Coordinates of C-alpha atoms in Angstrom, one line a residue:
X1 CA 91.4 113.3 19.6
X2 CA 90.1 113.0 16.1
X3 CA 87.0 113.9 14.7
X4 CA 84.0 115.6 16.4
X5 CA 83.7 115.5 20.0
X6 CA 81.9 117.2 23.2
X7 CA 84.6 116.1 24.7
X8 CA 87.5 118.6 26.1
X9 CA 90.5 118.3 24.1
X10 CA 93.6 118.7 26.1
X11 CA 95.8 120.0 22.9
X12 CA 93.3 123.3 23.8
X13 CA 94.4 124.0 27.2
X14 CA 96.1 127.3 26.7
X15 CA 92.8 128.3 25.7
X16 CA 90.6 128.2 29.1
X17 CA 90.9 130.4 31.5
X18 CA 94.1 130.2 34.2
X19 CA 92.6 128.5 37.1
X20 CA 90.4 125.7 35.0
X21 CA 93.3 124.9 32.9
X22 CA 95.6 124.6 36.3
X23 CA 92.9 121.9 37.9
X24 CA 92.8 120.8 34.2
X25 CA 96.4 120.0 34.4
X26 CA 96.4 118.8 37.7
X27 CA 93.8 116.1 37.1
X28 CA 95.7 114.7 33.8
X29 CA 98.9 114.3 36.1
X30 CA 97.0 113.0 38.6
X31 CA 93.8 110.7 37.2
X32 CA 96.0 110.1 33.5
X33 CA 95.1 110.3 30.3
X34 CA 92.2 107.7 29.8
X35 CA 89.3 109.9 31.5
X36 CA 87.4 112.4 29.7
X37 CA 86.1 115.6 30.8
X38 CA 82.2 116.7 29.5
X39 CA 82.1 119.5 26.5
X40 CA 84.6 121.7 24.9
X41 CA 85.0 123.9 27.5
X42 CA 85.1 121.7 31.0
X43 CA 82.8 122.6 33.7
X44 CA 83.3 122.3 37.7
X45 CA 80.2 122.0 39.7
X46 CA 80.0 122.4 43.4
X47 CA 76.1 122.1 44.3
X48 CA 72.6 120.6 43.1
X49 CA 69.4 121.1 43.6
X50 CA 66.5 119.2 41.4
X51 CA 67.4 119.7 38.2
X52 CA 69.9 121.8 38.7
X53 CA 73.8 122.2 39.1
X54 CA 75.4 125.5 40.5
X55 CA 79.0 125.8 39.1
X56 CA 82.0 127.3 41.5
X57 CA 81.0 130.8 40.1
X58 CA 77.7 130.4 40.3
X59 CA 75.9 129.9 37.7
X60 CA 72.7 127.7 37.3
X61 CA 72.9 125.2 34.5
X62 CA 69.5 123.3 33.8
X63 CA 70.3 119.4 33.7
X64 CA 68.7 117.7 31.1
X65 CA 71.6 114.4 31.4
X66 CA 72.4 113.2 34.2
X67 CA 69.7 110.4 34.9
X68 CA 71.6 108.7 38.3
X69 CA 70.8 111.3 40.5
X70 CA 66.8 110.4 39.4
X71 CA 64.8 112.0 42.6
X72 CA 66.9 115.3 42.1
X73 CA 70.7 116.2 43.0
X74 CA 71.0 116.3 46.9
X75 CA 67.5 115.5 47.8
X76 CA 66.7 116.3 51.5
X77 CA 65.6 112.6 52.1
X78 CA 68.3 111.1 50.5
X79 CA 70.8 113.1 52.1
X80 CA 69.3 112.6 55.9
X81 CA 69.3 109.2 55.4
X82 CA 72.7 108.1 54.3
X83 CA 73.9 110.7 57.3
X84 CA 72.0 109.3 59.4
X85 CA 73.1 105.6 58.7
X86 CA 76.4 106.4 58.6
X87 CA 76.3 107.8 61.8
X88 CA 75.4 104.6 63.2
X89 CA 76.7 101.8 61.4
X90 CA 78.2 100.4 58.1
X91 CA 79.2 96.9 57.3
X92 CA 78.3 94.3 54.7
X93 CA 75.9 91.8 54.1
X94 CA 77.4 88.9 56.3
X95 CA 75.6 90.4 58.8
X96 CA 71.7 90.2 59.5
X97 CA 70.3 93.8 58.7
X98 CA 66.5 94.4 59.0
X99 CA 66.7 97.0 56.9
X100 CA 68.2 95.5 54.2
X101 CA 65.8 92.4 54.2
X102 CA 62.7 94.7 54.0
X103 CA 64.0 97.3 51.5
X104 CA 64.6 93.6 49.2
X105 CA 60.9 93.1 50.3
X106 CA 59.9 96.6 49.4
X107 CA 61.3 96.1 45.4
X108 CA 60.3 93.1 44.9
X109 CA 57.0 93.7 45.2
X110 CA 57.4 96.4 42.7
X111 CA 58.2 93.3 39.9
X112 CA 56.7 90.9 38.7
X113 CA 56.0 87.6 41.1
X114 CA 57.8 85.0 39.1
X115 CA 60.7 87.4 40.0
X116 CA 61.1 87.2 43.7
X117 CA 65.4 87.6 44.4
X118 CA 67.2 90.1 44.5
X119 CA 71.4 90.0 44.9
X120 CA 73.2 93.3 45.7
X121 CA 76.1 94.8 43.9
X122 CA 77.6 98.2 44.1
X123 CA 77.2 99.8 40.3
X124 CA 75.2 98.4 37.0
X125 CA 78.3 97.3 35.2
X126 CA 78.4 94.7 38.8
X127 CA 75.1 94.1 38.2
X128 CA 75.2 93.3 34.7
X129 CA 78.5 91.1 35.2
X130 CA 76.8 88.7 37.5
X131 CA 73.6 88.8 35.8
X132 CA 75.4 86.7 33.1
X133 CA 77.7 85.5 35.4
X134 CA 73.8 83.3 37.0
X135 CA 72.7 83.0 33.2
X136 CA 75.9 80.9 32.1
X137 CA 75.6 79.0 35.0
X138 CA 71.6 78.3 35.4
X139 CA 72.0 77.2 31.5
X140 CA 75.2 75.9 31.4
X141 CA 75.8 78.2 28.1
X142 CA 78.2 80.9 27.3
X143 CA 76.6 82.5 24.2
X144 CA 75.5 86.3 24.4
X145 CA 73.1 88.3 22.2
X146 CA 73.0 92.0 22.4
X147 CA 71.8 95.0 20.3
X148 CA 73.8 96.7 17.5
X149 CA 75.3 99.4 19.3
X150 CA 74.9 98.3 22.8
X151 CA 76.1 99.7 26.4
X152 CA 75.9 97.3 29.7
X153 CA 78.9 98.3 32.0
X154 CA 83.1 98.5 32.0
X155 CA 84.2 95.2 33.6
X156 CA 85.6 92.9 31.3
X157 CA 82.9 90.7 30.7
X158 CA 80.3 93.2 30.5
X159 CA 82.8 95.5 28.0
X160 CA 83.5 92.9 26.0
X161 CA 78.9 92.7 25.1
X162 CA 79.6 96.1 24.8
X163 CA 79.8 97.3 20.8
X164 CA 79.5 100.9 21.9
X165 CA 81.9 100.8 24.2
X166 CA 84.8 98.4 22.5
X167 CA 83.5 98.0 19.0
X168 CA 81.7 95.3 17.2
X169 CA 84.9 93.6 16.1
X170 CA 86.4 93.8 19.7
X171 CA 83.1 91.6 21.2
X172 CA 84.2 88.6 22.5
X173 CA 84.0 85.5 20.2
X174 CA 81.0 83.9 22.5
X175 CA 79.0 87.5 21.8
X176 CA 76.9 88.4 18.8
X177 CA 75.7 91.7 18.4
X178 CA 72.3 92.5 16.1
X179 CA 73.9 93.1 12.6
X180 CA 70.7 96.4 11.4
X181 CA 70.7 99.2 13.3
X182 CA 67.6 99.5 16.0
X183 CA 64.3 100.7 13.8
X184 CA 66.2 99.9 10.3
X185 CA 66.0 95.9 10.2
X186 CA 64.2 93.1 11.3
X187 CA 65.2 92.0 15.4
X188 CA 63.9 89.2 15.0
X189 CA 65.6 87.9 11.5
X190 CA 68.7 89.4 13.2
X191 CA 68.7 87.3 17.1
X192 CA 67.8 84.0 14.6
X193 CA 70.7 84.9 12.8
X194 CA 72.8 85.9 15.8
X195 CA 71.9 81.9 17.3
X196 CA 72.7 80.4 14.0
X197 CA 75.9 81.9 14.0
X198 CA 76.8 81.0 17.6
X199 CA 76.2 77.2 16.8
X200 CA 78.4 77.3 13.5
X201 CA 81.1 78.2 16.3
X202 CA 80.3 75.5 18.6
X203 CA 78.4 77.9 21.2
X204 CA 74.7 78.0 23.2
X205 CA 73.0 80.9 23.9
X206 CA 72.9 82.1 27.5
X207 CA 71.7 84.9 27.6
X208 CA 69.5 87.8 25.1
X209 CA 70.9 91.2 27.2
X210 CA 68.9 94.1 26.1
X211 CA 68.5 97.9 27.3
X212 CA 65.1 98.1 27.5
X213 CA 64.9 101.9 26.3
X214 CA 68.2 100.9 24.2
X215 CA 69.5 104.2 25.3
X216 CA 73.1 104.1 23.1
X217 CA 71.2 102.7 20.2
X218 CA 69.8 106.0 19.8
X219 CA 66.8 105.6 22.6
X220 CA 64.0 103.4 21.3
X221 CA 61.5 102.7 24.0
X222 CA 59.3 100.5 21.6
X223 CA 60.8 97.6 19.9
X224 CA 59.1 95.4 17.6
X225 CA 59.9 91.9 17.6
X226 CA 61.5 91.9 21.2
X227 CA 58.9 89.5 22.2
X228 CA 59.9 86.8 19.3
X229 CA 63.5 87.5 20.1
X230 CA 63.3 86.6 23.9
X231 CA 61.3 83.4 22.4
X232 CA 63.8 82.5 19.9
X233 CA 66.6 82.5 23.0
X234 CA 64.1 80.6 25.1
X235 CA 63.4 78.0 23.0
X236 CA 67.6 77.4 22.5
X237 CA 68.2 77.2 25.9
X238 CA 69.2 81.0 26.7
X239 CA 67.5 84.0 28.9
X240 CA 66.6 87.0 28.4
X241 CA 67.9 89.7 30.9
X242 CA 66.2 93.0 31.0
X243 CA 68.7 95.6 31.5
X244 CA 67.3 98.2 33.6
X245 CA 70.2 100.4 34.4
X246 CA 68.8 103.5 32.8
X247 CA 65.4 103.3 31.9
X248 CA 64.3 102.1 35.7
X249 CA 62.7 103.4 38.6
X250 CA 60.1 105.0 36.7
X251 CA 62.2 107.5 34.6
X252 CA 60.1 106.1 31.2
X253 CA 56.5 107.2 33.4
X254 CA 53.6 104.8 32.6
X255 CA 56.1 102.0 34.6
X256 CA 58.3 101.7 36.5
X257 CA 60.3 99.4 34.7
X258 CA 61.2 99.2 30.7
X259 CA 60.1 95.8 30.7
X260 CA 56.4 96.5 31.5
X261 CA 56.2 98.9 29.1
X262 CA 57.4 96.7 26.2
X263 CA 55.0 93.8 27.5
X264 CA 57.9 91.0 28.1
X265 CA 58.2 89.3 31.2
X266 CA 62.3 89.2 31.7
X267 CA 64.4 86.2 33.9
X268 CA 66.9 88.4 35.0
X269 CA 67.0 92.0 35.5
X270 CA 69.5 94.9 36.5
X271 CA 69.3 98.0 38.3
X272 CA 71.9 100.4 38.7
X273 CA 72.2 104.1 38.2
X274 CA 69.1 105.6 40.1
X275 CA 68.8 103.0 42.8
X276 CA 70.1 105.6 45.3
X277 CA 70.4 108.7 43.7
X278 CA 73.9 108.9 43.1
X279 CA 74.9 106.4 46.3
X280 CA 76.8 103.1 44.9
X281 CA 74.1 100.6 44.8
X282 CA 73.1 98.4 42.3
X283 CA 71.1 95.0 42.0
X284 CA 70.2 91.9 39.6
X285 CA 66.6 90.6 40.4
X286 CA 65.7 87.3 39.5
X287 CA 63.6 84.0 39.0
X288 CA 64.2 82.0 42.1
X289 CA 65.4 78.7 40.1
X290 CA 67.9 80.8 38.2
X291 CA 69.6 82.1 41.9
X292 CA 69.6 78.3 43.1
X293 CA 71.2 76.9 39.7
X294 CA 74.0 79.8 41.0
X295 CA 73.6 78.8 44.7
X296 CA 74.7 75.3 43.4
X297 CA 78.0 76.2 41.9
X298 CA 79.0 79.5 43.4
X299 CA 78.5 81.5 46.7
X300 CA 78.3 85.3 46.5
X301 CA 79.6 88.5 48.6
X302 CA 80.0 92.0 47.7
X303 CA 82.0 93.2 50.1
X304 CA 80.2 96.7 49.3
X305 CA 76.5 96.1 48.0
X306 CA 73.7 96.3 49.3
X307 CA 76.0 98.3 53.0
X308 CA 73.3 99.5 55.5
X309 CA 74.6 103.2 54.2
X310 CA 73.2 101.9 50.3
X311 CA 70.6 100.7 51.5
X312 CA 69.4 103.7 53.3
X313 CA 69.8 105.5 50.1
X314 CA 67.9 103.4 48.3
X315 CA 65.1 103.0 50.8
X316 CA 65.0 106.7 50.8
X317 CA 65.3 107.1 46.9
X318 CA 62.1 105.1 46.4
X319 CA 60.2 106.5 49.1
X320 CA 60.8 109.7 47.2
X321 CA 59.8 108.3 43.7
X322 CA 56.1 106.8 45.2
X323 CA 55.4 110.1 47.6
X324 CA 56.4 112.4 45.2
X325 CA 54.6 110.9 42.1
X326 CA 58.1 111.2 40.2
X327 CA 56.7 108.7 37.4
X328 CA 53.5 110.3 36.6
X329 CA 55.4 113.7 36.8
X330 CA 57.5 112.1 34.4
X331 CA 55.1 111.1 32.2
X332 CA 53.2 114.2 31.7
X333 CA 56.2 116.3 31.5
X334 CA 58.0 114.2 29.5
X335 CA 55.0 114.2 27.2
X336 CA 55.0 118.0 27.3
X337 CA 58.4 118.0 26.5
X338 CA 58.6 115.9 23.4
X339 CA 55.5 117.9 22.1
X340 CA 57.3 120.8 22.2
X341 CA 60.5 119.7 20.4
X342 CA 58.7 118.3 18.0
X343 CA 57.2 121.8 17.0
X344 CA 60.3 123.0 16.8
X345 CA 60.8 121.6 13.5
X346 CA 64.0 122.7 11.4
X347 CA 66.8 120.4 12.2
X348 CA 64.4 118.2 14.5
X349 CA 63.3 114.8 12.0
X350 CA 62.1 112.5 14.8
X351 CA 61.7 112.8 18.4
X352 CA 61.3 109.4 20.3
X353 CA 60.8 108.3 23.7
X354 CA 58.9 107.8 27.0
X355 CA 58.7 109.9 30.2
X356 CA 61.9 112.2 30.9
X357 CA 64.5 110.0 28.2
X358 CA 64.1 111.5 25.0
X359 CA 66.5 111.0 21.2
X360 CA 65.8 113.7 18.9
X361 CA 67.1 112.8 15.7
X362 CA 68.7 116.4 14.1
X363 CA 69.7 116.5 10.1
X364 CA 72.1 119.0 9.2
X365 CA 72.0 121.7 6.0
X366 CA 71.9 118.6 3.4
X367 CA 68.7 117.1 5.4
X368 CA 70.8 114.4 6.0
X369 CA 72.0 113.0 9.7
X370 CA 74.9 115.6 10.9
X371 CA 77.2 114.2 13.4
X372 CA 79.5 117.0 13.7
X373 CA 75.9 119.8 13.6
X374 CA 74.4 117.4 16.6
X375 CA 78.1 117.9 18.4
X376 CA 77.7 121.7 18.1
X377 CA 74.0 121.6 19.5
X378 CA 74.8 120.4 22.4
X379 CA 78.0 122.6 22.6
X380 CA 75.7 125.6 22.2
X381 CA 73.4 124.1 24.7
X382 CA 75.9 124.2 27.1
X383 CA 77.2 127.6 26.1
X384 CA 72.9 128.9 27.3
X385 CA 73.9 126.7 30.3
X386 CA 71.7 123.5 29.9
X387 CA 73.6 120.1 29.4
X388 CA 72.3 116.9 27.9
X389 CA 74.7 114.3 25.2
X390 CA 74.4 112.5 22.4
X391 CA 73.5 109.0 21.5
X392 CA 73.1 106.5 18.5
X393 CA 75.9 104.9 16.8
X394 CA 76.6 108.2 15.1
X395 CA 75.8 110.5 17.3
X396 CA 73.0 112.4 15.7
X397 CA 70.6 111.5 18.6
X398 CA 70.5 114.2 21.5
X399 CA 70.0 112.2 24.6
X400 CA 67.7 113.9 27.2
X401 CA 67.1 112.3 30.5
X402 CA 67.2 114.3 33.2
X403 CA 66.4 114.1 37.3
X404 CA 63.0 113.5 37.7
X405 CA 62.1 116.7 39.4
X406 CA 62.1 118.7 35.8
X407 CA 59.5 120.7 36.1
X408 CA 57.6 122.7 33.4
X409 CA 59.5 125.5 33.9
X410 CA 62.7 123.3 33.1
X411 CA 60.8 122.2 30.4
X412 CA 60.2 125.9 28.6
X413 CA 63.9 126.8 29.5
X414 CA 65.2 123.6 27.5
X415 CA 62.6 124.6 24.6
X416 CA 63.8 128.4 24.3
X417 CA 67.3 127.3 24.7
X418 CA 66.7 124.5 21.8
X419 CA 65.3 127.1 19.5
X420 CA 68.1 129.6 20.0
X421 CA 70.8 127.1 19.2
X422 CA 69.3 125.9 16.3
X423 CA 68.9 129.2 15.0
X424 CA 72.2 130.0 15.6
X425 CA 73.4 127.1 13.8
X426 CA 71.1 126.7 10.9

């Protein structure tokens, strides 16, 4: 590895202690060498609770990251009802399934009308695949549009709109990425440019795919000019997909969905992550024409999504999220939370977001972004046991986003741990 990095660096294996660098070894021989493991010193968890992990020793680490297990790591309701499911039956979607026709009933009535299917798929990279997969097909385009430093999945349609993930001279040559970094240009100048370009090479837009909280970009949840975009696409002949992968199921509070909070009405949108609290499930939900254009040309299975055990989960996860109140939770701790980071001052120059997914742009000594400072933040977070990332395209963004059940309690913890690293480090 070169440069800074949270990432564990294998070259430093002689340094952890005998049994973690024995399963370290042993997953390297096993996995290979193209996963990562989380933070300098890798950590092995064996139980959750909330917002909480327990490692094999036992200690509690506050987790202010992981956003897929959204209603809390191993909630009770969750839990009973994939067990429960599984104890009776599991097969695929070939099969009629009450369950699986009313839980589609139940979230589409959390949208918008004019978006009344929903398809099935297993993860958000599946979803966002054949999300443009119905787009190129319903508009008989292939040209794609998405932000600077974008994110939307690992299969190699999805990698290759992926400039986060592959780089923007890796996109593929029908993919255009925003040339000014989210909050330093013009959107609007950039997707008219981004079309322009596309026709000097012979190619139609399809689709405008956009993160509505643009989460790798550095976590934006307001975006002026989205609105123009999307209209700019419309009026060539494209769509604009809402990716809601990581900003859904009410994790930004006042909605449940990104989209509603920005004000744009999307064609397609995808769900991933959260959808059942850690159980493979993922969707794309659509306008009806858009599904029949696609019904036209191509049928669909999945031998996996949308299983009666999936389903159960993600019956059960948004049960949780409407009796609990998870979204107005998150909004007022959220609020609470971005407050009191902001106070902090020292390091802290901007604090952005909405509900419980918050960037927190840190300077270093010079005042000036810090990639390798940010990297030791969250290295000394972790060292006063509470985990959370980075984001932005260079990493000076501290990504906070975690299971909904953070409480205020979690929220003081991540505060007084915040303020001791920073004075360590400063």
């Amino acid at each position: 590895m070169t440069g800074p990095t949270t990432y564990f660096d294998p070259a430093r294996l002689g340094e952890l202690p005998p049994d973690t660098a024995d399963l370290v070894r042993r997953r390297i021989a096993a996995l290979g060498p193209a996963y990562r493991l989380f933070y300098r010193e890798p950590l092995e968890f064996v139980r959750g609770n909330a917002a909480h992990l327990t490692t094999a020793d036992g200690v509690d680490y506050l987790d202010a990251y992981n956003n897929v297990p959204s209603v809390g790591h191993a909630h009770p309701r969750v839990v009973a009802a994939i067990a429960e499911q599984a104890a009776k039956l599991n097969t695929h979607t070939r099969y009629l399934d009450a369950a699986t026709v009313a839980y589609a009933e139940d979230l589409l009535g959390t949208f918008p009308p004019h978006l009344a299917n929903v398809m099935f798929t297993c993860t958000g990279s599946e979803a966002n695949d054949l999300a443009l997969k119905i787009a190129k097909i319903a508009t008989g385009a292939t040209g794609v549009i998405v932000t600077r430093n974008a994110y939307h999945g690992v299969t190699t349609e999805v990698a290759a709109v992926s400039p986060s993930l592959v780089g923007p001279a890796e996109l593929a040559p029908w993919a255009r990425a925003t040339a000014s970094p989210i909050g330093a240009g013009d959107l609007v100048a950039d997707v008219r440019a981004a079309i322009d370009d596309l026709a000097a090479a012979g190619v139609k837009p399809a689709a405008l795919l956009v993160d509505t909280v643009l989460a790798s970009d550095g976590v934006h949840p307001d975006l002026p000019g989205l609105a123009e975009a999307v209209a700019l696409v419309r009026a060539a002949g494209g769509v604009f997909i809402a990716d809601e992968v990581q900003p859904g199921f009410g994790r930004l509070g006042s909605h449940l969905w990104g989209f509603a909070q920005l004000g744009i009405d999307p064609d397609l949108v995808t769900l991933g992550k959260p959808m059942g609290n850690g159980h493979p499930i993922a969707a794309v939900v659509a306008r009806p024409e858009l599904t029949a254009a696609f019904a036209a040309r191509s049928r669909y299975f999945n031998t996996f999504g949308g299983n009666p055990v999936a389903i159960a989960a993600a019956q059960a996860t948004l049960d949780v999220l409407r009796d609990e109140g998870l979204p107005t939770h998150a909004h007022r701790v959220g609020t609470r939370l971005r407050e009191g980071i902001a106070a902090l001052g020292g390091p802290v120059a901007a604090v952005r977001g909405a509900g419980l997914f918050l960037g927190v742009d840190l300077v270093g000594a010079e005042g000036t972004p810090d990639e390798a400072f940010t990297l030791d933040v969250v290295d000394a977070m972790r060292r006063r046991h509470v985990l959370l990332a980075t984001a932005g395209e260079t990493n000076t963004t501290l990504k906070i986003r975690p299971p909904l059940p953070f409480d205020d309690a979690d929220a003081d913890r991540l505060l007084d741990a915040l303020a001791q690293s920073f004075a360590e480090l400063t």
